[in-house]
PDB file of C-alpha atoms in Angstrom:
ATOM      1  CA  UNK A   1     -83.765 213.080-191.870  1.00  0.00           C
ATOM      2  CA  UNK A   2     -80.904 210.546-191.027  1.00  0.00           C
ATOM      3  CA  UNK A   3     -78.029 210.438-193.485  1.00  0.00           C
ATOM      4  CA  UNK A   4     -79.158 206.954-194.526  1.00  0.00           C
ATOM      5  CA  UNK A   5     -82.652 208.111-195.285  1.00  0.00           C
ATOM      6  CA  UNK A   6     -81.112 210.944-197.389  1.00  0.00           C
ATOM      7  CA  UNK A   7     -78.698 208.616-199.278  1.00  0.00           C
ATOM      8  CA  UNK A   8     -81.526 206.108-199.799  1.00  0.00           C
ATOM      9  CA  UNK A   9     -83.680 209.076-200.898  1.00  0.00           C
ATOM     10  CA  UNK A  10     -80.868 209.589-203.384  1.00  0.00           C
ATOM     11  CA  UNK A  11     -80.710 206.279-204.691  1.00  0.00           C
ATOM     12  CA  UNK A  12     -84.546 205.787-205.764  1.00  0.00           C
ATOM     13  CA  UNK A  13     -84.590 209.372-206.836  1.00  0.00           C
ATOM     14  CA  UNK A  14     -81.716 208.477-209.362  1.00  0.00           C
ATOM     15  CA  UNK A  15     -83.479 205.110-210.343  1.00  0.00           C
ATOM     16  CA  UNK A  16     -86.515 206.734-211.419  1.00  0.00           C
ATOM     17  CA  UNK A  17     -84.870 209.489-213.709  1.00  0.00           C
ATOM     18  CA  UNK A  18     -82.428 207.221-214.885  1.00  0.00           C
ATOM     19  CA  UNK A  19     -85.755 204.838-215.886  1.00  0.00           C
ATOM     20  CA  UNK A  20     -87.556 207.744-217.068  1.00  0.00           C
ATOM     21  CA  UNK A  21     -84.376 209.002-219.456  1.00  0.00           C
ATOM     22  CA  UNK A  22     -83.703 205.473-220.299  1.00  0.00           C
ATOM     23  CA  UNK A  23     -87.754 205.112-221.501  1.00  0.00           C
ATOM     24  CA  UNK A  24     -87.931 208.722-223.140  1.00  0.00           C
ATOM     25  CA  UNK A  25     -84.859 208.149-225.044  1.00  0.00           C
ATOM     26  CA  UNK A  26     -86.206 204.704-226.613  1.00  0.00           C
ATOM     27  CA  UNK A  27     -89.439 206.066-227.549  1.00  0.00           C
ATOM     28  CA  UNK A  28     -88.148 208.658-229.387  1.00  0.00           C
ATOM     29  CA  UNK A  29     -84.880 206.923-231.279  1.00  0.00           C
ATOM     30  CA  UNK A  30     -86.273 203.801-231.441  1.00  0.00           C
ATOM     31  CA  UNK A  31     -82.794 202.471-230.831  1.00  0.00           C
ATOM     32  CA  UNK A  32     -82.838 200.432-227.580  1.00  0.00           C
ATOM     33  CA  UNK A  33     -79.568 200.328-227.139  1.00  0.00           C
ATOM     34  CA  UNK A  34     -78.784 203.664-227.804  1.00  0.00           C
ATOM     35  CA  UNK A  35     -81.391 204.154-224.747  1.00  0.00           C
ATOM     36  CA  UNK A  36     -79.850 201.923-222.329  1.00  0.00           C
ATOM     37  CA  UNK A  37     -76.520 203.433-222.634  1.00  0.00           C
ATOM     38  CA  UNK A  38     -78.016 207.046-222.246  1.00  0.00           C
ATOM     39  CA  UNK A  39     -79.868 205.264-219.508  1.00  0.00           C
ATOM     40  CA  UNK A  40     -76.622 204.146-217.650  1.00  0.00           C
ATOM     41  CA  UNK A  41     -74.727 207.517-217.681  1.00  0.00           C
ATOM     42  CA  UNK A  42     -77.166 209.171-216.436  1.00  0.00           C
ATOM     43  CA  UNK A  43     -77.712 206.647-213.701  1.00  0.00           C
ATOM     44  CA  UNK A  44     -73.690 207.654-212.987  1.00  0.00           C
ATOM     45  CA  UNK A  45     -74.040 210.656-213.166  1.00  0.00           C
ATOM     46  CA  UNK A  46     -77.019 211.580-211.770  1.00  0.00           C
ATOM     47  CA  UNK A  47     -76.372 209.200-208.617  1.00  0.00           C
ATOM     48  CA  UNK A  48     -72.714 210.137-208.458  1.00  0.00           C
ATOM     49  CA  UNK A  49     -74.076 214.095-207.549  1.00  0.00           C
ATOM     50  CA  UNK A  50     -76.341 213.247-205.872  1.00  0.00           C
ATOM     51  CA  UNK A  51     -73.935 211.195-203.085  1.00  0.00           C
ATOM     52  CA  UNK A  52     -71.591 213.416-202.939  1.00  0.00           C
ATOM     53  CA  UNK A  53     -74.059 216.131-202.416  1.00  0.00           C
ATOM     54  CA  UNK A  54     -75.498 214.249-199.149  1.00  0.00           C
ATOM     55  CA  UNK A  55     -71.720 213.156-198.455  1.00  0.00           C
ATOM     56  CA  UNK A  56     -71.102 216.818-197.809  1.00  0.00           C
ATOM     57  CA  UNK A  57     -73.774 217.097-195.324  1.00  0.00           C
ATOM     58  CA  UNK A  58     -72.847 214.958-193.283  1.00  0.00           C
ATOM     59  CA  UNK A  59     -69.551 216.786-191.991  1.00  0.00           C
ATOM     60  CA  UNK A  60     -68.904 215.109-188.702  1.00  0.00           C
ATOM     61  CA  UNK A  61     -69.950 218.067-185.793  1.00  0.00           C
ATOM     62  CA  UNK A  62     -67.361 218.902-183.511  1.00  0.00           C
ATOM     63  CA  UNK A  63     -67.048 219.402-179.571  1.00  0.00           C
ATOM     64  CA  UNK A  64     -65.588 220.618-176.498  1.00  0.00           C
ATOM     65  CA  UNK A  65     -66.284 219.039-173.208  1.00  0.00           C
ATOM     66  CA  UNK A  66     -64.786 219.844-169.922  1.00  0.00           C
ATOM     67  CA  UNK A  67     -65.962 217.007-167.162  1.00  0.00           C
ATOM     68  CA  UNK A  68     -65.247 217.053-163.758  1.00  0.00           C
ATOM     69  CA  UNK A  69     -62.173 219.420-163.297  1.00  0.00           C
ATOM     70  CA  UNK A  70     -61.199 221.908-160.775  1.00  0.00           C
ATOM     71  CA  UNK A  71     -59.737 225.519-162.796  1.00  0.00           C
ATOM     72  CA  UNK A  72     -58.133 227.746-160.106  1.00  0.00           C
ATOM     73  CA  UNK A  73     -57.565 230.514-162.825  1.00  0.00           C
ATOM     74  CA  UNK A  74     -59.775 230.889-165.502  1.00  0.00           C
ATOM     75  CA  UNK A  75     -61.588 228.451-168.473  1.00  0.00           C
ATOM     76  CA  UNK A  76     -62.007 229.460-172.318  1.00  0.00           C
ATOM     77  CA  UNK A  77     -63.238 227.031-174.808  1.00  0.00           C
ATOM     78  CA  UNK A  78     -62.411 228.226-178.767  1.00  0.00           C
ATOM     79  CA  UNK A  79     -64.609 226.184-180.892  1.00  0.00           C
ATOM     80  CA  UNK A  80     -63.578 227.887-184.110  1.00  0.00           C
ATOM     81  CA  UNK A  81     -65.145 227.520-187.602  1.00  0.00           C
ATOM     82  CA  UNK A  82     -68.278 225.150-187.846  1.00  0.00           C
ATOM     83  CA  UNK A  83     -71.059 223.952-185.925  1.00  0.00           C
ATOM     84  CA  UNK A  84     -70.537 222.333-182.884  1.00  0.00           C
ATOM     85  CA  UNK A  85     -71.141 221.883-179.119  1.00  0.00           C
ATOM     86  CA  UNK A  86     -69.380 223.028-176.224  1.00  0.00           C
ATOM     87  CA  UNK A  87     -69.841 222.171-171.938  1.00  0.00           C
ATOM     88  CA  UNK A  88     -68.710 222.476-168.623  1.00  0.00           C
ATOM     89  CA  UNK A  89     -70.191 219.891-166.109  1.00  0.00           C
ATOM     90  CA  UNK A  90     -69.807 219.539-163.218  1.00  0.00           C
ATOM     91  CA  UNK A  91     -66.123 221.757-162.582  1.00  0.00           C
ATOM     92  CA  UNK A  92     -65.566 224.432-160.075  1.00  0.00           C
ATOM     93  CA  UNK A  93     -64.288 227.683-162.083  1.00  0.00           C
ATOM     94  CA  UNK A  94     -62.232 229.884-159.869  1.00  0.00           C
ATOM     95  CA  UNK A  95     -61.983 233.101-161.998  1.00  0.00           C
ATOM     96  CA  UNK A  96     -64.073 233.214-165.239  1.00  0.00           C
ATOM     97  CA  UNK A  97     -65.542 231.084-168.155  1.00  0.00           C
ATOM     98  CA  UNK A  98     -65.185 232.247-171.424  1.00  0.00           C
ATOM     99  CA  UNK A  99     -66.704 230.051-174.500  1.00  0.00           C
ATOM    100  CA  UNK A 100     -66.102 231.083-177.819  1.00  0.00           C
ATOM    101  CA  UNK A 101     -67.852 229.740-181.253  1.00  0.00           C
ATOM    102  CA  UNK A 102     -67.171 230.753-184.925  1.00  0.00           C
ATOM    103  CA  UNK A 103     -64.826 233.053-186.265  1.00  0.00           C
ATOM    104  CA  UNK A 104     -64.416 236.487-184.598  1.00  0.00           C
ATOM    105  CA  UNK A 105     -61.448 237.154-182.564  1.00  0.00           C
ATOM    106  CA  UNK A 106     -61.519 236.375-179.234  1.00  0.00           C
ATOM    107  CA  UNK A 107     -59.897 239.008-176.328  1.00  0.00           C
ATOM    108  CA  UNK A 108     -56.479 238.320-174.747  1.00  0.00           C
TER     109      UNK A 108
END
């Protein structure tokens, strides 16, 4: 799902139980206004968590590309922490290529 699916997901899905709380709350008090305001905080937040729990999805994915290079010793790609994607296209290597992703040590 795209991250503007998810955030519109978000949005109706904190409309409808912000309607629901807001209708609950009036049948039972009796006091509209008491329901609207209940209504409206939990429209904020409700919606607030719920963007900044899709917001923290959508951590940008990092990358390593090597294009079009010649190496006459050796090539090593640390990626680090994360998720991410790393290449080599179309580069002549002389020695070795070493790609490394996460975060165990890597040899000297």
């Amino acid at each position: 799902m795209s991250p503007a699916v998810k955030r519109g997901v978000a949005a109706a899905v904190t409309f409808v139980v912000a309607a629901v709380v807001n209708i609950v709350t009036g049948v039972l008090t009796q006091h509209w206004a008491v329901a609207w305001w209940v209504a409206f905080g939990v429209l904020v937040v409700v919606g607030a968590a719920l963007q900044v729990w899709v917001a923290v999805g959508e951590r940008p994915v990092s990358g390593q590309r090597v294009r079009d290079v010649i190496v006459g010793g050796s090539l090593r790609q640390d990626l680090g922490t994360g998720t991410g994607e790393q290449s080599v296209d179309g580069s002549r290597v002389a020695r070795d290529l070493s790609q490394r992703q996460g975060d165990t040590p890597h040899g000297p």
